[in-house]
Tab-separated table of C-alpha atoms in Angstrom:
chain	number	residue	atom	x	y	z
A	35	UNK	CA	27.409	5.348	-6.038
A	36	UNK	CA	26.712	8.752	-6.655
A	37	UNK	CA	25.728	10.401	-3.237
A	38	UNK	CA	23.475	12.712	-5.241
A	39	UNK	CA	21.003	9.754	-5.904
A	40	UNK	CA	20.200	9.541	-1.966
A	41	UNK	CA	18.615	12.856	-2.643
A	42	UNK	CA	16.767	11.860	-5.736
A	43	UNK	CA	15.192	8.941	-4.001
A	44	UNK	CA	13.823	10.949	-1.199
A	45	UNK	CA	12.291	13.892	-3.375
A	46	UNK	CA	10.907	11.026	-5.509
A	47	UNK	CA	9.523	9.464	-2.703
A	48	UNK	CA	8.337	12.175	-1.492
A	49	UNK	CA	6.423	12.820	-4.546
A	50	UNK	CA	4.822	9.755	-4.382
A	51	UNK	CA	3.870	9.844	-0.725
A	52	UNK	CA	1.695	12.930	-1.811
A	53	UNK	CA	-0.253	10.864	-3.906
A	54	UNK	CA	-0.221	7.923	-1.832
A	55	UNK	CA	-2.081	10.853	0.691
A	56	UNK	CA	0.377	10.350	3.318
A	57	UNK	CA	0.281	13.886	5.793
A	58	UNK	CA	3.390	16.149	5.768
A	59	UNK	CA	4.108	14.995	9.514
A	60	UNK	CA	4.658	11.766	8.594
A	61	UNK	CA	6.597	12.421	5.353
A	62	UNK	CA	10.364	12.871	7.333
A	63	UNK	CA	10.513	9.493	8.279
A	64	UNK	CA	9.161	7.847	4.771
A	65	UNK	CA	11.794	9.860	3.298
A	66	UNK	CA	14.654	8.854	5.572
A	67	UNK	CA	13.727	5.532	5.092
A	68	UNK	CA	13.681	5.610	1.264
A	69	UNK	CA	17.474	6.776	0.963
A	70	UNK	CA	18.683	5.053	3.680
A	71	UNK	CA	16.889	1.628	1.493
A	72	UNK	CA	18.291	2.629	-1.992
A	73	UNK	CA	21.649	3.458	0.095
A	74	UNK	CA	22.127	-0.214	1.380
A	75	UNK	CA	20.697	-1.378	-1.554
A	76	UNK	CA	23.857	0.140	-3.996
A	77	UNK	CA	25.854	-0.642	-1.490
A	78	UNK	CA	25.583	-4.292	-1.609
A	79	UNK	CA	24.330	-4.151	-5.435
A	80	UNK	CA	27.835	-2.575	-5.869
A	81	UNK	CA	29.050	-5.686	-3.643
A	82	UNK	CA	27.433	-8.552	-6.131
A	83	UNK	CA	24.170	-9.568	-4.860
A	84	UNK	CA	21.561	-7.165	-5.882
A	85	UNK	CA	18.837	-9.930	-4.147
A	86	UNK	CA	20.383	-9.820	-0.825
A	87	UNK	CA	20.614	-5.722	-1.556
A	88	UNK	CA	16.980	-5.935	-1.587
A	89	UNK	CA	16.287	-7.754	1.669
A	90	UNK	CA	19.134	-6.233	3.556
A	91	UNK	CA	17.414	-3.099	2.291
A	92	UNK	CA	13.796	-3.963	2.917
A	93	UNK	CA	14.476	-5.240	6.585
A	94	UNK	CA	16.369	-2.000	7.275
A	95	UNK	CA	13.351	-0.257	6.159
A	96	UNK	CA	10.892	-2.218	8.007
A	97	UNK	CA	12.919	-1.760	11.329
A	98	UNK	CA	13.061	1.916	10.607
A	99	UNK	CA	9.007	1.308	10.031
A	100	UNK	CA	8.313	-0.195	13.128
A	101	UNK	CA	10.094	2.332	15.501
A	102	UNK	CA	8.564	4.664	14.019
A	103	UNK	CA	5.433	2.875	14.899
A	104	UNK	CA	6.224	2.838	18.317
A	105	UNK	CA	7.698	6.418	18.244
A	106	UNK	CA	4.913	7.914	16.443
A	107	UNK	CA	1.688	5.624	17.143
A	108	UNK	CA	0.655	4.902	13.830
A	109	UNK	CA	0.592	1.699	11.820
A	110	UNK	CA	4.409	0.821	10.136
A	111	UNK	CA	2.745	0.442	7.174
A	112	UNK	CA	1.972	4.380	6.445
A	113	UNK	CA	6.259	4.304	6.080
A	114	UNK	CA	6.845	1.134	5.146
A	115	UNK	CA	5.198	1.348	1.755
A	116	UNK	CA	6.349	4.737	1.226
A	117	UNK	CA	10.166	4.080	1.555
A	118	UNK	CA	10.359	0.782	-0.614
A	119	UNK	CA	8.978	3.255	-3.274
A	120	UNK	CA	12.612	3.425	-5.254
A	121	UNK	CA	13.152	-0.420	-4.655
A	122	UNK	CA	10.239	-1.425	-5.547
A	123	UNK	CA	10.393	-3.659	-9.545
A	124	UNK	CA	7.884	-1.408	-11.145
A	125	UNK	CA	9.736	-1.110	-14.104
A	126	UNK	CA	10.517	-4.713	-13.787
A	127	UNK	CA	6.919	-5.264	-14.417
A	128	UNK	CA	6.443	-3.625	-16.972
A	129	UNK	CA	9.499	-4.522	-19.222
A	130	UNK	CA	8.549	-8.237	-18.489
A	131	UNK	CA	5.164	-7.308	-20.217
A	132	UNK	CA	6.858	-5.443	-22.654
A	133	UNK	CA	9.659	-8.041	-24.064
A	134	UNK	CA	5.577	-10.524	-24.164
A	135	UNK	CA	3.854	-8.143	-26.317
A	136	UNK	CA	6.875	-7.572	-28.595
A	137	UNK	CA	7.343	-11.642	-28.872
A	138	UNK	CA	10.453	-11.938	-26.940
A	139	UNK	CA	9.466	-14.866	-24.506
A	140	UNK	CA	12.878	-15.653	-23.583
A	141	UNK	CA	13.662	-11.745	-22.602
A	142	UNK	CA	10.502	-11.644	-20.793
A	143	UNK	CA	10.905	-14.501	-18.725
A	144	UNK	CA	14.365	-14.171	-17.868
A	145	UNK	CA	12.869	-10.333	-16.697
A	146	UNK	CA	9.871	-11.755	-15.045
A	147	UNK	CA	11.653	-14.037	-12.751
A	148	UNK	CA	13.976	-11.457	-11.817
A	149	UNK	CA	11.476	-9.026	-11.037
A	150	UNK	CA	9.608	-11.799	-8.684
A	151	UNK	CA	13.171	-12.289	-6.579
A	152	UNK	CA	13.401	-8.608	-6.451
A	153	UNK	CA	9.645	-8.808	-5.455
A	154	UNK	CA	9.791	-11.468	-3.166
A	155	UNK	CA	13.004	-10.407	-1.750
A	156	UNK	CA	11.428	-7.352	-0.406
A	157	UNK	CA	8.572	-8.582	1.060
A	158	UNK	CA	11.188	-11.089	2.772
A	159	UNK	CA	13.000	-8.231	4.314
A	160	UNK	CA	9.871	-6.403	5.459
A	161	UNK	CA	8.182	-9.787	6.944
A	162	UNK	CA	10.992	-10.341	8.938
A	163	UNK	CA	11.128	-6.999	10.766
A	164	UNK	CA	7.457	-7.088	11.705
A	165	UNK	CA	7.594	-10.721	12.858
A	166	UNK	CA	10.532	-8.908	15.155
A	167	UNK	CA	8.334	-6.215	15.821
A	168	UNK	CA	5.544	-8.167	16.974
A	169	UNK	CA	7.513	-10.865	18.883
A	170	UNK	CA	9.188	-7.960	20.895
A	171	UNK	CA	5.523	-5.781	21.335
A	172	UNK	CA	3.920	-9.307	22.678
A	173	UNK	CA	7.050	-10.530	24.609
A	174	UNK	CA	6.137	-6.387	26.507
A	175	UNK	CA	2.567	-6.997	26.574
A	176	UNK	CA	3.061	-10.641	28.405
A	177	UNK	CA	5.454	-8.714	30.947
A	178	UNK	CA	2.571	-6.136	31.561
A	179	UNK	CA	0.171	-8.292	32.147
A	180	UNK	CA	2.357	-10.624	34.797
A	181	UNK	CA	3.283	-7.448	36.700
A	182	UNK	CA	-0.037	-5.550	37.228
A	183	UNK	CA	-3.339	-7.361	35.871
A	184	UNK	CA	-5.160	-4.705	33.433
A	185	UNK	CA	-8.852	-3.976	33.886
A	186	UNK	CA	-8.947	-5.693	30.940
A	187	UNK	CA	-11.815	-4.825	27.824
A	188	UNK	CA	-15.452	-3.787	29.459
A	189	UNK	CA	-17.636	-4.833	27.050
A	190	UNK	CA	-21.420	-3.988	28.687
A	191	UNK	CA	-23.145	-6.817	30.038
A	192	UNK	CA	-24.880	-9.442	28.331
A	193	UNK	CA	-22.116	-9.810	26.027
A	194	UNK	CA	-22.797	-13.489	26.019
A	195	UNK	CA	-19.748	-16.064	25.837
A	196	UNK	CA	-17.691	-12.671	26.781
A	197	UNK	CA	-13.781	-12.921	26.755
A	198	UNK	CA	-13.142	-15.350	29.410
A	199	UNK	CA	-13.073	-18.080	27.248
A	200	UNK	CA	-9.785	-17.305	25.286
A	201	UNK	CA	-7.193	-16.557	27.784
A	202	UNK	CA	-4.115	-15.554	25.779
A	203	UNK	CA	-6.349	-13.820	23.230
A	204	UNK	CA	-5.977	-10.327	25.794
A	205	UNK	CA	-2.157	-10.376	24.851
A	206	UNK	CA	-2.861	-11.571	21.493
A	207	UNK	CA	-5.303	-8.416	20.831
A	208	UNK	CA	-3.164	-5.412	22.571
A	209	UNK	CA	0.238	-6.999	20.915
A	210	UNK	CA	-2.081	-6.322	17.403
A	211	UNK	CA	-2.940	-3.028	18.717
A	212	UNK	CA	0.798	-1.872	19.418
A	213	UNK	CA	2.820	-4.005	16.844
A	214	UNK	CA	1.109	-1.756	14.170
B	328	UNK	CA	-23.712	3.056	27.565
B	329	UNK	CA	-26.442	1.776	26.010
B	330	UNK	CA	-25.949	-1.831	23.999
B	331	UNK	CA	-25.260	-1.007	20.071
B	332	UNK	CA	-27.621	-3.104	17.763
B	333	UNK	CA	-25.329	-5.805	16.962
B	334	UNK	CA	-26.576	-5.080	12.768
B	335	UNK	CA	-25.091	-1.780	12.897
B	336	UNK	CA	-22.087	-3.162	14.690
B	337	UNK	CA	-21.397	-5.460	11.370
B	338	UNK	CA	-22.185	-2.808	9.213
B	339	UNK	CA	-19.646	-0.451	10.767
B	340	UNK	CA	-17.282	-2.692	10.772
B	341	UNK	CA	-17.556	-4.225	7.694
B	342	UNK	CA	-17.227	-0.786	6.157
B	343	UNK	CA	-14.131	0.238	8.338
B	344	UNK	CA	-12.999	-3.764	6.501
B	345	UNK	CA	-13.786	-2.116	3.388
B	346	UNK	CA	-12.472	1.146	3.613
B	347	UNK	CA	-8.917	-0.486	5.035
B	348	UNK	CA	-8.800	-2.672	1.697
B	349	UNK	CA	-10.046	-0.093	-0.533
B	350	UNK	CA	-7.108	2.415	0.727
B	351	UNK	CA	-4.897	-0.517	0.130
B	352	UNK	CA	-3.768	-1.702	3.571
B	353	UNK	CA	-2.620	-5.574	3.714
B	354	UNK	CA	-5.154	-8.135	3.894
B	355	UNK	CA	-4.848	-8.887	7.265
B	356	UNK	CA	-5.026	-5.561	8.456
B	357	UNK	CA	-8.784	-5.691	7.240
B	358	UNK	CA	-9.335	-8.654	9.359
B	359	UNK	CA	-8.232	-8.223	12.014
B	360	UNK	CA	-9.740	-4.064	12.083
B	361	UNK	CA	-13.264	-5.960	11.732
B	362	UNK	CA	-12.546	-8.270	14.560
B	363	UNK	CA	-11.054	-5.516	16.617
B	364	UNK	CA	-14.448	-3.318	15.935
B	365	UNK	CA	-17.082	-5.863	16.738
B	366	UNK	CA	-15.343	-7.704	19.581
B	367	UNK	CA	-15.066	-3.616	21.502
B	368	UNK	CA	-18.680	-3.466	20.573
B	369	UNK	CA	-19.974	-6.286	22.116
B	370	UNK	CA	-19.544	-9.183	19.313
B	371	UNK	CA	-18.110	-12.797	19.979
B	372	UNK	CA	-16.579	-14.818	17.894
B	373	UNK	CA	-15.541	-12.325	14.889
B	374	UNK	CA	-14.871	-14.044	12.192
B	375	UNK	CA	-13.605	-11.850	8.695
B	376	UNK	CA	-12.510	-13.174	5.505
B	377	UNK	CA	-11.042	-10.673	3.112
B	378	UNK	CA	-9.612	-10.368	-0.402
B	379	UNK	CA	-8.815	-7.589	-2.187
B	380	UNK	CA	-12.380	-7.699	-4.195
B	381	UNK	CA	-14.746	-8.130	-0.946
B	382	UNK	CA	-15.095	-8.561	2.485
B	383	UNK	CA	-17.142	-11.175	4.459
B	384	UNK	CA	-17.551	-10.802	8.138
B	385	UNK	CA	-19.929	-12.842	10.596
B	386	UNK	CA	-19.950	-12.988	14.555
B	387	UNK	CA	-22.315	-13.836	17.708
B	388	UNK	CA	-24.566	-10.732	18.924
B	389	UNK	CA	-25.740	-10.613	22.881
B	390	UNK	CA	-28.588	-12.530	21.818
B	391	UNK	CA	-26.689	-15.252	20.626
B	392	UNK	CA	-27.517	-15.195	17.294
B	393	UNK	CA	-25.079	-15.013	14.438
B	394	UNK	CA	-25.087	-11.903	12.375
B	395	UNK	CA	-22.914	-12.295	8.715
B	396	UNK	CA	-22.584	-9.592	5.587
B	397	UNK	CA	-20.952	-9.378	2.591
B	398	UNK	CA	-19.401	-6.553	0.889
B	399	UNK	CA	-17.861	-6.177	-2.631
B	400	UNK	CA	-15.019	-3.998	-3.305
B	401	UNK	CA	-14.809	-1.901	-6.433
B	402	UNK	CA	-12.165	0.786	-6.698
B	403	UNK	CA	-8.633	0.108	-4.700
B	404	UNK	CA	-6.690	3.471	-4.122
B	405	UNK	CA	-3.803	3.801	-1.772
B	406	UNK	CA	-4.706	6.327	0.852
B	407	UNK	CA	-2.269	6.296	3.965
B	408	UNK	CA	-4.151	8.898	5.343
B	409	UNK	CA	-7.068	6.803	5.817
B	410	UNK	CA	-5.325	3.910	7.184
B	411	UNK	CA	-3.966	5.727	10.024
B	412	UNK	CA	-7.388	6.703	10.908
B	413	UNK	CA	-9.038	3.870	11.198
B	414	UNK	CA	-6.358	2.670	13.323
B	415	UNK	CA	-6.345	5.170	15.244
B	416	UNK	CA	-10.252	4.558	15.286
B	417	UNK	CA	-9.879	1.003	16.279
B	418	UNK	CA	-7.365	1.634	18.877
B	419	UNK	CA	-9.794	4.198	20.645
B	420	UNK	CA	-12.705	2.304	20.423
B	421	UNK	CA	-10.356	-0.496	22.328
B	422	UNK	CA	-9.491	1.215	24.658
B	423	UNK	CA	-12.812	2.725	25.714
B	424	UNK	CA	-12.041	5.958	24.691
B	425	UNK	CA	-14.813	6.092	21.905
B	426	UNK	CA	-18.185	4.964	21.877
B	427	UNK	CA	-19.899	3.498	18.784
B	428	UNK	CA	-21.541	6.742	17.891
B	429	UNK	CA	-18.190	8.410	18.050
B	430	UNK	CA	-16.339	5.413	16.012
B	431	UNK	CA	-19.589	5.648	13.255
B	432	UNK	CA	-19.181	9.490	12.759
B	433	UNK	CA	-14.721	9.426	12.110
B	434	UNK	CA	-15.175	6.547	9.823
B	435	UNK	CA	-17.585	8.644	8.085
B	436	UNK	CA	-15.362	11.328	8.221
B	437	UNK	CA	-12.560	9.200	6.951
B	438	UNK	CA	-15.013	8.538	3.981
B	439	UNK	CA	-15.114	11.756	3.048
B	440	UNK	CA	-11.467	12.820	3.320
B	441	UNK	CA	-10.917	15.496	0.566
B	442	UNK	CA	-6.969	15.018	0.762
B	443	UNK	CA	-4.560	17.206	-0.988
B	444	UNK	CA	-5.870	19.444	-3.461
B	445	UNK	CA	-5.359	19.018	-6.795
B	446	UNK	CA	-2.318	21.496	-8.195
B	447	UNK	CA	-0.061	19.801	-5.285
B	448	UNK	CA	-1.127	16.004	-6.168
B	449	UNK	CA	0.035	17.509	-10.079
B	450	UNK	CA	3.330	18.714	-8.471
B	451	UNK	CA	3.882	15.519	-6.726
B	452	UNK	CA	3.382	13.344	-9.657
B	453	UNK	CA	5.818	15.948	-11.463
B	454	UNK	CA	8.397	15.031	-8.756
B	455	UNK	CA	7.606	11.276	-8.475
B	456	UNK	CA	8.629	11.357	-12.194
B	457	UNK	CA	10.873	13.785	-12.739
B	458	UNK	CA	13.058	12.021	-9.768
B	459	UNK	CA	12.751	8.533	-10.799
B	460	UNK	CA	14.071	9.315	-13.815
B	461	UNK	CA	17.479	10.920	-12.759
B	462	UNK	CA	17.717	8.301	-9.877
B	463	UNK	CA	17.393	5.383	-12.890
B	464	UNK	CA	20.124	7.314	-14.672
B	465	UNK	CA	18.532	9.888	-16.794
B	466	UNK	CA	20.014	13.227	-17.592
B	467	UNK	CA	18.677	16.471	-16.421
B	468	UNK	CA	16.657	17.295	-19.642
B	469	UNK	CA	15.107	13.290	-19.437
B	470	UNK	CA	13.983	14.546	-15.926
B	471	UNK	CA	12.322	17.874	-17.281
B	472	UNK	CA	10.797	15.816	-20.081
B	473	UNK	CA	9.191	13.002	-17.608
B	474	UNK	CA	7.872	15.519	-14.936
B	475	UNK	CA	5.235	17.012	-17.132
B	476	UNK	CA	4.057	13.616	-18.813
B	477	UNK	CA	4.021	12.583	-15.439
B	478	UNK	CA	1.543	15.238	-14.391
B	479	UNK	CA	-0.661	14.402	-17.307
B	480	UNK	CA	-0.462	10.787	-16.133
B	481	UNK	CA	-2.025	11.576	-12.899
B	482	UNK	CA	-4.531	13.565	-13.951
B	483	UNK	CA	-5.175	11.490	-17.254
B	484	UNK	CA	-5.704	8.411	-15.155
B	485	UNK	CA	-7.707	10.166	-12.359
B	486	UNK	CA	-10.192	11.416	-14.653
B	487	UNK	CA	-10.797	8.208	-16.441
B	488	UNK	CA	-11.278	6.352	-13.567
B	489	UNK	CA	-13.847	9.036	-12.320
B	490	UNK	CA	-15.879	8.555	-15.301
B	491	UNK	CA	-15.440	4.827	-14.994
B	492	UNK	CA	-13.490	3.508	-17.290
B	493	UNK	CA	-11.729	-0.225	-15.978
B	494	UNK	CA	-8.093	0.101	-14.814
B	495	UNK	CA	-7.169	-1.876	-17.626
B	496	UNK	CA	-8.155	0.730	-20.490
B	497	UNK	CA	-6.848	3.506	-18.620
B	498	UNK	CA	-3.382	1.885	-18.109
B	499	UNK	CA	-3.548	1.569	-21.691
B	500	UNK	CA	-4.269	4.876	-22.475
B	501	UNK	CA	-1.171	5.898	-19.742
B	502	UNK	CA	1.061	3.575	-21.176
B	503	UNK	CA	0.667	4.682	-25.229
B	504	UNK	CA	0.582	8.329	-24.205
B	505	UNK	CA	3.839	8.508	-21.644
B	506	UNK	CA	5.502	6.594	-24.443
B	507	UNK	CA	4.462	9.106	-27.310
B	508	UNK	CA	4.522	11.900	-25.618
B	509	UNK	CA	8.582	11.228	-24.472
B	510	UNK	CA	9.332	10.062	-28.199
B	511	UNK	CA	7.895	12.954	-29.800
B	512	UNK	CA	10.075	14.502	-26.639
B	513	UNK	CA	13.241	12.720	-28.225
B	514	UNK	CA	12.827	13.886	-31.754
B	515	UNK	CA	12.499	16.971	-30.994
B	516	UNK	CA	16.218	16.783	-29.318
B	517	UNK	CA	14.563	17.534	-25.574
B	518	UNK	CA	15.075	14.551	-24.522
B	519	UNK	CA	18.268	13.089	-24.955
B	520	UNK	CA	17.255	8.982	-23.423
B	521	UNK	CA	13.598	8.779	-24.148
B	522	UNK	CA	13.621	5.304	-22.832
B	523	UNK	CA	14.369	6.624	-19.484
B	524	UNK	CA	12.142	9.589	-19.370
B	525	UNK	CA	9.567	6.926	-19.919
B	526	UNK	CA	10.424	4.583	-17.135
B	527	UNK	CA	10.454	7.426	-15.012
B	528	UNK	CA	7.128	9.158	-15.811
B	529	UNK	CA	5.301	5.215	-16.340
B	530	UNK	CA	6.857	4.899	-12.722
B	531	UNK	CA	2.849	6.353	-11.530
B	532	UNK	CA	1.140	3.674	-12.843
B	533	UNK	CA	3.865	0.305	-12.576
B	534	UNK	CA	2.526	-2.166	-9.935
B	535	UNK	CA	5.734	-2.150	-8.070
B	536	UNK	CA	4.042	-1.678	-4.662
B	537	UNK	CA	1.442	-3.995	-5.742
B	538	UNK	CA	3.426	-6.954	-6.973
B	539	UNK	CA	5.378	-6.463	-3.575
B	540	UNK	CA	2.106	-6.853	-1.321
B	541	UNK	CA	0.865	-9.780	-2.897
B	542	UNK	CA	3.727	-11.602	-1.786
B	543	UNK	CA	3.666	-10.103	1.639
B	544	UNK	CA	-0.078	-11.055	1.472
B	545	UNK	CA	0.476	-15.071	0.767
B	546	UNK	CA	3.442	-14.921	3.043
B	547	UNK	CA	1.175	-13.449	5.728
B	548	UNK	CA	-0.994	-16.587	5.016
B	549	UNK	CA	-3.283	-14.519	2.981
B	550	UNK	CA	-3.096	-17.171	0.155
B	551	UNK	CA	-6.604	-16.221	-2.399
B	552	UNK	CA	-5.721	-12.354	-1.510
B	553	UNK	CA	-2.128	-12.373	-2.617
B	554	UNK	CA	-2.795	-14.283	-5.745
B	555	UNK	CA	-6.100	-12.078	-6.214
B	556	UNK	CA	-3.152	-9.112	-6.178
B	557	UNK	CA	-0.740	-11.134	-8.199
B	558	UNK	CA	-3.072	-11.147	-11.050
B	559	UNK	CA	-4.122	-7.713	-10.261
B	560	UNK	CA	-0.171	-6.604	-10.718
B	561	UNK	CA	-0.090	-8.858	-13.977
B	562	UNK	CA	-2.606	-7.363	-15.589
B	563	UNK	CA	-2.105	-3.501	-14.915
B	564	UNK	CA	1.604	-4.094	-16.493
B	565	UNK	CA	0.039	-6.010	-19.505
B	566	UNK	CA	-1.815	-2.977	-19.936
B	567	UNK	CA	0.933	-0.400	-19.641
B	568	UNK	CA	2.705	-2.573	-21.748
B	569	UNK	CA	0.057	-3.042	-24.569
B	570	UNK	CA	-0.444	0.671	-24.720
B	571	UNK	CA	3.590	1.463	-24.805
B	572	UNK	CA	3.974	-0.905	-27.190
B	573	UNK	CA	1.008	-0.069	-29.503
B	574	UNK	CA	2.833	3.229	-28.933
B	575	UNK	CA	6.113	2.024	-30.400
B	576	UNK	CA	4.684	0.416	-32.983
B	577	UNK	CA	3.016	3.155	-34.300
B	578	UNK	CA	6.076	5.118	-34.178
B	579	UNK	CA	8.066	2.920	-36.651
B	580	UNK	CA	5.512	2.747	-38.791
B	581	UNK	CA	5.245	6.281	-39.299
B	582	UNK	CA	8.863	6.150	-39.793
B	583	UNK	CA	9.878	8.098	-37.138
B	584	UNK	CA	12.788	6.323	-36.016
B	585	UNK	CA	12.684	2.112	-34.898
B	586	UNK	CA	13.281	1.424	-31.101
């Protein structure tokens, strides 16, 4: 692989996070994540597989995400979606759509279904770092809760069937609140 | 504190539903940041339904009365900026740390986020292209001839959208004019792949992210949303598509050169 294509994937990322609105403070780690993505992507394209390049890709993304999450207190999602930017089968797309409207079914389909295991394979890769991510942030939350009880959510009074009723749903709530 | 009225409890947080789908946050994210805003508030029993079209939300007030509303979604943008501040929002109003005065006035502020201004969303589309198309294997002067059309794609499609016009048409209108605009770019010797200049500078308006979270949608469980954004994804890249092609067609028959 030419190294210099690391650097083309983060300047084009970075391109796109500006219209995606993303804020310059958040724009080092989208773009770290977007070379290090095509980077283990060519790597194990180069190797044979370019589906498994995609998830291997995609989780490493998502992990990178998700501590950055944690680090940085904002949802994975703001990076997530930002780095998968050069892996992502836009073109894929729209060459399946193409090869239709010029009458080559064959062409298209054989395109189409690759661009849905591309597809597919990336949102693979991402789902399994977040279950991760949210397995680990609930496994800390249960541990919190066992060693000091919290004051748990004051909601005024009068607020009816109140949260008594669904134990489990505290952990369930503050796991949502720090997985993303 | 004084009690919110549970009805402007659902209407804040349908809107904060409808402002996380409309920046183009996952499915799920919607429902749960409705749940999230009327159980801090003093709701029971949130219940939200979202798809990438409209958002329904209904839950118990003090009284004991159920409250439900439905919202439509037109336009769907992606704007990180305003994800991150609802959640932030949401994670405040959690905690305590907001009130529902304070949550009602930064979702309205979110609202109204002017973002970047315009001549650095042109230079970021210039980049977005211009990169794509060297990291897809285009030569320098492919690069130089994508960045511009992809300018003119951003602003091209932001201004038809302003005035209305369906995402359909305008991906048309992208699709035949990035593909004219690098042909005419390749006969007159600029551009020395036109094909790739193309891919590159149509990389602004391809549904790669899209096709990508409807799948992460139905394997979230989020079955009518990710098909919703399947179709969604299908149709914006028919519409490219039509447009390039129309664009190709016209091309040969004006003799310019067959592709």
């Amino acid at each position: 692989m030419n190294p210099l294509e690391l650097l083309w994937a983060a300047l084009a990322t970075a391109g796109f996070a500006v219209l995606f609105h993303l804020r310059p403070r958040d724009l080092p780690l989208a773009v770290v994540g977007a070379s290090l993505g095509w980077w283990i992507f060519s790597a194990v394209r180069a190797a044979g597989d370019p589906a498994i390049g995609y998830f291997a890709a995609a989780a490493a993304i998502g992990f990178l995400s998700e501590l950055g999450a944690l680090v940085f207190k904002k949802p994975a999602f703001l990076y997530m979606v930002c780095s998968i930017l050069p892996l992502v089968p836009g073109s894929g797309m729209y060459n399946t759509m193409l090869q239709s409207v010029r009458g080559d079914f064959p062409g298209s389909l054989a395109i189409g279904f690759s661009t849905l295991q591309a597809a597919g394979a990336i949102a693979a890769g991402l789902a399994v770092s977040s279950a991760l991510a949210r397995l680990v942030s609930l496994a800390a939350a249960a541990r919190r809760r066992s060693v000091e009880p919290p004051p748990g959510p004051q909601i005024g009074p009068g607020s009816g069937r109140g949260f008594e009723d669904d134990s489990g749903g505290d952990a369930r709530r503050s796991g949502w609140i720090s997985a993303k | 504190m004084p009690e919110p009225n549970p009805e402007d409890v659902l209407l804040l947080a349908s809107d904060a539903a409808r402002l996380v789908l409309a920046s183009g946050a996952e499915t799920y994210r919607a429902e749960e940041t409705a749940q999230a805003f009327c159980s801090a508030l003093g709701g029971v029993e949130a219940e939200c339904y979202a798809t990438p079209t409209g958002v329904l939300l209904s839950f118990f007030g003090p009284d004991g009365r159920s409250r439900s509303i439905v919202r439509r979604i037109k336009g769907r943008s992606m704007n990180l900026e305003r994800i991150a501040g609802i959640h932030a929002l949401t994670r405040d109003l959690y905690a305590g740390r907001a009130e529902f005065h304070q949550a009602a006035a930064g979702l309205d502020a979110l609202e109204r986020l002017s973002g970047y201004p315009a001549a650095v969303t042109l230079a970021g589309a210039a980049a977005a292209a211009g990169f794509f198309t060297l990291l897809y294997g285009g030569a320098w002067n492919d690069a130089l001839v994508a960045a511009p059309v992809g300018a003119l794609l951003s602003r091209l499609t932001r201004i038809l959208s302003r005035h209305g016009i369906s995402d359909f048409f305008t991906n048309i209108t992208g699709g035949a004019l990035a593909a004219l605009a690098c042909l005419a770019a390749g006969l007159a010797g600029w551009a020395s792949g036109p094909d790739t200049a193309i891919i590159g500078s149509i990389m602004l308006l391809v549904p790669g992210v899209a096709i990508t979270s409807a799948i992460r949608d139905t394997i979230a469980g989020d079955l009518v949303a990710g098909v919703a954004r399947g179709a969604d994804a299908f149709i914006s890249a028919a519409g490219i598509s039509i447009g390039a092609g129309a664009a190709f067609g016209l091309w040969r028959l004006a003799g310019l050169g067959a592709l």
